Amino acid sequence: MLSQTLFFRLLRDIFDEIGIQFASYNDDIETAGQKVQTTYRGLRETSASAYLRPVFPERKDRLHILTRALATKVLINDNGTAYGVQYMRDGQDFTAIARKEVILSAGVFGTPHLLMLSGIGPKSELDLFNITTISDLAGVGSNLQDHLVVTSAIATNITRPKNTNMETEFIMNGQGNIAYDNMVVWARKNSGAESGTSMDQRANPYPEIFLFAFETELSNNTLGLAMVTILAHPRSTGKIRLQSTDPTVQPKIDPNYYSNEDDYRLHIAGIKESEKMVNTMALKNVGGRVVPDPTCIGKIYGSDEYYRCLINHKARFGWHACCTAKIGAGTDEFAVVNPQLQVYGVRNLRVADASVMPHITTANTQAPCYMIGEKASDEIKNTWRQ
């Protein structure tokens, strides 16, 4: 990996030229900085290693973790109260009974799937599968959102330095370049493109684009920059629907990407903005040049036609799907849970995962998911403390 000092000096110089401060991007959305990550001594920290493993030995009598199990249905009695969960394990069906309440954390796809199988969701959808509707909630499985990602390559004349100690330094001490993510994040308040959506009229509009920039090896030991341009708030939304009443059959996922023309317009403007970095002296001094994608040979590089081709062939989702059981007021026809994360129309049933987000964040969704878990924990304690 390219020396962290050299890599950051190059990027600092680039951002200085375009007038963007290189500091902590958590303090100002127009600031570029090193990507924040959950690591300890060079290793990835997860919710399991941070929340579960430290307390599990002393709470074995209260915390029971069952692996290789698939939840298949929330059990709800005649008065609309959730009282347990059915699940499958090793080909057998089991039932777990809740003394107080059921909390779903099955994720952006699993939670709406399980809710619909349990009779909670759009009645018109449930009727197609002869599922009795317990709570008619149009928002279950709707409002699916994700970040949309396109990567451009900027080549340089920099060659990979010889360093035979990187692996040893990491293995022995958890330190060195391998232990750190040399990725830089830059958020833009706007992409420079016009769009016809009300989101642009907000008093404090969301950034439309954010960028990841990191070192990449292109060919012949030559290094370059990967410029990952991310559409932060796509106007297009998708949905999740049932394919079967069999809980082992995955739901049908329709992401509906780029169905709103504004998404093309905004993303194209954002990619163009990120590729302008090649015009800085910092990159020119190291032979910086954009590498047109061979998929779109025949299109004029720099034209909207070229970038539309690039998006159609190379755009991918950001692994940040969310919002399919969103939080909202009872007057919102697409709200699924209330501010306490309780499911509308069913008692003693709560959701705590990315599906409750009303709209996607202008950042990765890992930290917001931790926050949702903390929020759910507080609400559960407040409910049963009374």
XYZ file of C-alpha atoms in Angstrom:
386
model
C 0.000 0.000 0.000
C 1.207 3.502 -0.837
C 2.808 5.278 2.111
C 0.090 6.871 4.209
C 2.120 10.101 4.409
C 2.534 10.306 0.628
C -1.097 9.367 -0.028
C -2.483 11.957 2.360
C -0.057 14.641 1.201
C -1.277 14.147 -2.352
C -4.931 14.287 -1.373
C -4.408 17.249 0.936
C -2.786 19.141 -1.920
C -5.672 18.250 -4.226
C -8.306 19.452 -1.798
C -6.340 22.584 -0.933
C -6.380 23.544 -4.617
C -10.130 23.096 -4.928
C -10.751 24.983 -1.686
C -11.830 22.117 0.553
C -10.365 21.946 4.060
C -8.681 18.661 4.928
C -9.792 17.921 8.502
C -12.523 15.954 10.311
C -15.460 15.622 7.951
C -17.766 14.995 10.925
C -17.571 18.698 11.794
C -18.409 20.225 8.425
C -20.011 18.536 5.437
C -17.769 20.520 3.083
C -14.649 19.063 4.722
C -12.559 16.148 3.451
C -10.934 13.745 5.885
C -9.928 10.174 6.629
C -12.847 7.759 6.758
C -13.965 6.967 10.296
C -14.111 3.247 10.994
C -14.715 0.871 13.868
C -11.361 -0.790 14.439
C -9.179 -1.684 17.396
C -5.493 -2.509 16.997
C -5.963 -2.863 13.270
C -8.897 -5.306 13.457
C -12.530 -4.689 12.632
C -14.841 -4.061 15.587
C -18.409 -5.255 15.146
C -21.599 -4.895 17.143
C -21.039 -8.436 18.381
C -17.499 -7.775 19.612
C -18.453 -4.429 21.151
C -21.873 -5.200 22.660
C -22.357 -8.955 23.037
C -19.078 -10.684 23.759
C -18.009 -8.459 26.687
C -21.228 -9.153 28.648
C -22.174 -12.644 27.497
C -20.184 -14.625 30.118
C -21.898 -12.858 33.012
C -25.382 -12.951 31.475
C -25.672 -16.514 30.241
C -28.755 -16.977 32.410
C -30.517 -14.040 30.700
C -29.015 -13.781 27.222
C -29.654 -16.811 25.018
C -28.271 -16.715 21.477
C -29.578 -19.311 19.043
C -27.689 -19.740 15.770
C -28.751 -21.575 12.575
C -32.350 -20.521 13.277
C -34.794 -18.803 10.888
C -37.689 -16.767 12.306
C -40.779 -17.614 10.260
C -43.663 -15.761 11.912
C -44.518 -13.345 14.685
C -47.238 -14.860 16.875
C -50.104 -12.432 17.485
C -53.216 -13.242 19.519
C -56.834 -12.272 18.786
C -56.575 -8.907 20.543
C -53.594 -7.855 18.416
C -50.813 -8.490 20.898
C -47.535 -10.096 19.847
C -46.612 -12.886 22.249
C -43.835 -14.862 20.555
C -42.053 -16.009 17.428
C -42.096 -19.211 15.399
C -38.730 -20.316 14.043
C -37.097 -23.184 12.186
C -33.882 -24.892 13.205
C -32.312 -27.965 11.654
C -35.530 -28.682 9.763
C -37.786 -28.538 12.834
C -40.324 -25.899 13.913
C -40.118 -24.287 17.333
C -41.871 -21.536 19.264
C -40.330 -18.905 21.522
C -42.727 -17.140 23.894
C -42.116 -13.524 24.941
C -42.894 -12.482 28.496
C -43.073 -8.793 27.585
C -42.550 -7.999 23.922
C -41.048 -9.110 20.601
C -38.275 -7.065 18.950
C -37.517 -7.605 15.261
C -33.988 -6.895 14.034
C -34.119 -8.887 10.823
C -32.830 -6.095 8.616
C -34.089 -4.062 5.712
C -35.185 -7.153 3.768
C -35.920 -9.641 6.535
C -38.058 -7.380 8.708
C -40.715 -6.496 6.092
C -40.640 -10.096 4.885
C -41.382 -11.384 8.385
C -43.982 -8.693 9.049
C -45.907 -9.577 5.883
C -45.756 -13.299 6.630
C -47.265 -12.423 10.017
C -50.189 -10.435 8.584
C -48.681 -6.957 8.918
C -48.379 -5.019 5.679
C -50.351 -3.799 2.646
C -53.690 -5.617 2.698
C -53.780 -5.757 -1.098
C -50.458 -7.607 -1.050
C -51.410 -9.976 1.774
C -54.699 -10.844 0.068
C -52.764 -12.187 -2.914
C -51.363 -14.901 -0.636
C -54.503 -15.447 1.479
C -52.750 -14.062 4.554
C -55.148 -12.615 7.118
C -54.419 -8.924 7.612
C -53.836 -7.999 11.245
C -52.533 -4.478 10.596
C -52.933 -2.881 7.171
C -49.700 -0.897 6.792
C -48.918 0.293 3.270
C -45.357 1.201 4.236
C -44.198 -2.342 4.989
C -41.733 -3.188 2.227
C -42.066 0.239 0.596
C -39.624 3.177 0.519
C -36.553 0.984 -0.165
C -33.502 3.228 -0.526
C -29.779 2.732 -1.030
C -26.756 4.740 -2.053
C -25.805 4.462 -5.723
C -22.098 4.168 -6.490
C -19.940 4.772 -9.572
C -16.131 4.487 -9.582
C -13.787 6.455 -11.840
C -10.058 5.747 -12.151
C -7.353 8.409 -12.184
C -3.952 7.076 -13.256
C -0.633 8.524 -12.087
C 3.061 7.925 -12.725
C 3.620 6.812 -9.124
C 4.923 3.269 -8.763
C 4.410 1.012 -5.783
C 7.242 1.337 -3.261
C 8.976 -1.801 -2.091
C 8.106 -2.520 1.523
C 8.623 -5.998 2.865
C 7.786 -5.132 6.466
C 4.112 -4.178 6.176
C 2.746 -7.658 6.851
C 5.138 -8.261 9.757
C 4.307 -4.914 11.361
C 0.597 -5.684 11.195
C 0.867 -9.279 12.444
C 3.144 -8.395 15.342
C 1.706 -5.067 16.463
C -1.585 -4.472 14.669
C -0.020 -1.303 13.256
C 1.164 0.089 9.928
C -0.516 0.788 6.613
C -2.430 -2.492 6.522
C -4.123 -1.639 9.832
C -5.559 1.639 8.541
C -8.056 2.446 5.835
C -6.410 5.082 3.643
C -9.789 6.167 2.319
C -10.720 9.835 2.225
C -14.308 11.061 2.377
C -15.568 14.297 0.888
C -19.197 15.437 0.977
C -20.550 18.047 -1.402
C -23.535 20.207 -0.518
C -24.717 20.028 -4.097
C -23.647 18.460 -7.338
C -24.070 21.556 -9.479
C -27.069 20.049 -11.276
C -30.664 21.224 -11.240
C -33.409 18.833 -10.229
C -37.146 19.146 -9.991
C -37.647 17.668 -6.543
C -38.787 19.365 -3.363
C -35.655 18.141 -1.542
C -33.727 20.985 -3.185
C -36.027 23.510 -1.501
C -35.152 22.513 2.080
C -33.751 25.239 4.342
C -30.728 22.995 4.969
C -30.565 20.732 1.905
C -28.873 17.383 2.210
C -25.600 16.925 0.367
C -26.418 15.305 -2.940
C -23.021 13.692 -3.467
C -20.288 12.307 -1.296
C -17.018 10.852 -2.419
C -14.591 8.125 -1.367
C -11.068 8.466 -2.723
C -8.460 5.784 -2.208
C -5.315 4.325 -3.676
C -5.614 1.614 -6.283
C -3.153 -0.333 -8.417
C -3.901 0.025 -12.109
C -1.207 -1.880 -14.055
C 2.521 -2.582 -14.169
C 2.939 -1.665 -10.519
C 1.548 1.823 -11.270
C -0.724 3.409 -8.682
C -3.699 5.668 -9.124
C -6.749 6.983 -7.359
C -10.166 5.374 -7.326
C -12.800 8.096 -7.151
C -16.016 6.580 -5.821
C -18.844 9.047 -6.437
C -21.946 8.272 -4.410
C -25.454 9.601 -4.995
C -26.410 10.334 -1.399
C -30.181 10.648 -1.670
C -31.646 8.964 -4.755
C -35.132 10.132 -5.665
C -35.995 6.622 -6.881
C -37.327 4.218 -4.252
C -37.952 0.495 -4.485
C -40.045 -2.097 -2.698
C -40.050 -5.583 -1.235
C -42.927 -7.960 -1.841
C -43.726 -11.570 -1.077
C -43.113 -14.361 -3.543
C -44.546 -17.133 -1.390
C -45.981 -17.889 2.025
C -43.069 -20.281 2.475
C -40.706 -18.372 4.812
C -37.669 -20.051 3.241
C -38.477 -18.425 -0.119
C -36.779 -15.037 -0.300
C -38.967 -11.992 -0.942
C -39.034 -10.231 -4.300
C -36.789 -7.151 -4.261
C -37.372 -4.372 -6.798
C -34.752 -1.643 -6.173
C -36.132 0.557 -8.986
C -32.781 2.294 -9.440
C -32.653 5.422 -11.625
C -36.373 5.339 -12.353
C -36.386 9.058 -11.514
C -34.508 11.024 -14.178
C -33.131 13.359 -11.506
C -30.919 10.516 -10.279
C -29.128 10.377 -13.624
C -28.779 14.148 -13.754
C -27.426 14.505 -10.222
C -25.073 11.524 -10.417
C -23.624 12.596 -13.760
C -22.957 16.074 -12.370
C -21.314 14.548 -9.296
C -19.012 12.283 -11.319
C -17.961 15.221 -13.481
C -17.243 17.235 -10.337
C -15.063 14.494 -8.856
C -13.095 14.032 -12.089
C -12.230 17.742 -12.132
C -9.568 16.854 -9.569
C -7.431 15.694 -12.480
C -7.003 19.365 -13.400
C -5.233 20.225 -10.143
C -1.501 20.834 -10.215
C -1.129 18.238 -7.452
C -2.299 15.523 -9.845
C -0.727 16.985 -12.962
C 2.651 16.877 -11.226
C 2.335 13.096 -10.859
C 0.903 12.522 -14.331
C -2.718 12.386 -13.209
C -5.202 11.514 -15.945
C -8.701 10.038 -16.051
C -8.907 6.510 -17.437
C -12.080 6.296 -19.570
C -14.037 3.124 -18.920
C -13.606 0.661 -21.814
C -17.251 -0.362 -21.471
C -18.255 2.968 -22.982
C -15.761 3.137 -25.864
C -17.569 4.807 -28.733
C -19.114 7.427 -26.467
C -17.417 10.817 -26.281
C -15.618 11.005 -22.945
C -16.963 13.887 -20.857
C -20.380 13.879 -22.524
C -23.595 13.122 -20.674
C -24.036 10.169 -23.039
C -20.721 8.713 -21.837
C -21.624 9.097 -18.156
C -25.107 7.668 -18.673
C -23.451 4.656 -20.292
C -21.037 4.437 -17.346
C -23.919 4.506 -14.860
C -25.959 1.933 -16.782
C -23.063 -0.519 -16.900
C -21.038 0.192 -13.776
C -23.311 1.722 -11.106
C -23.846 -0.499 -8.087
C -25.703 -0.298 -4.803
C -23.844 0.833 -1.707
C -24.761 -2.014 0.683
C -26.651 0.646 2.668
C -30.236 -0.442 2.004
C -32.769 0.930 4.470
C -36.161 2.440 5.127
C -38.630 -0.423 4.405
C -40.510 -0.117 7.724
C -40.037 3.554 8.363
C -40.643 5.557 11.509
C -43.268 8.263 11.294
C -46.339 9.921 12.743
C -49.610 8.021 12.821
C -50.944 10.398 10.170
C -48.282 9.232 7.689
C -49.879 6.499 5.576
C -46.478 4.893 4.953
C -45.263 4.928 8.563
C -44.778 1.458 10.064
C -43.416 2.254 13.535
C -44.017 5.130 15.937
C -41.254 7.256 17.570
C -40.837 4.500 20.179
C -40.209 2.016 17.325
C -43.461 0.177 18.078
C -45.370 -1.285 15.123
C -48.646 0.462 14.423
C -51.717 -1.695 14.960
C -49.962 -4.398 17.017
C -49.131 -4.281 20.712
C -45.814 -5.445 22.170
C -44.023 -5.540 18.810
C -41.047 -3.324 18.076
C -38.519 -2.992 15.224
C -34.863 -2.014 15.700
C -32.817 -2.075 12.488
C -32.132 -0.023 9.347
C -35.646 -0.605 8.052
C -37.058 2.038 10.464
C -35.010 4.881 8.950
C -37.412 7.309 7.200
C -34.776 8.239 4.618
C -31.201 7.256 3.936
C -28.354 9.112 5.627
C -25.603 11.057 3.873
C -23.083 8.497 5.088
C -22.693 4.790 5.676
C -25.521 3.286 7.721
C -23.476 1.337 10.287
C -23.320 4.088 12.920
C -27.030 4.978 12.501
C -27.884 1.310 13.077
C -25.937 1.363 16.343
C -27.861 4.497 17.301
C -31.170 2.806 16.498
C -30.187 -0.095 18.758
C -29.315 2.299 21.582
C -32.599 4.144 21.055
C -34.570 0.884 21.131
C -32.807 -0.161 24.319
C -33.796 3.095 26.041
C -37.391 2.868 24.832
C -37.757 -0.738 25.974
C -36.446 0.121 29.432
C -38.719 3.164 29.638
C -41.766 1.118 28.638
C -41.305 -1.632 31.222
C -39.972 0.553 34.016
C -43.446 2.060 34.479
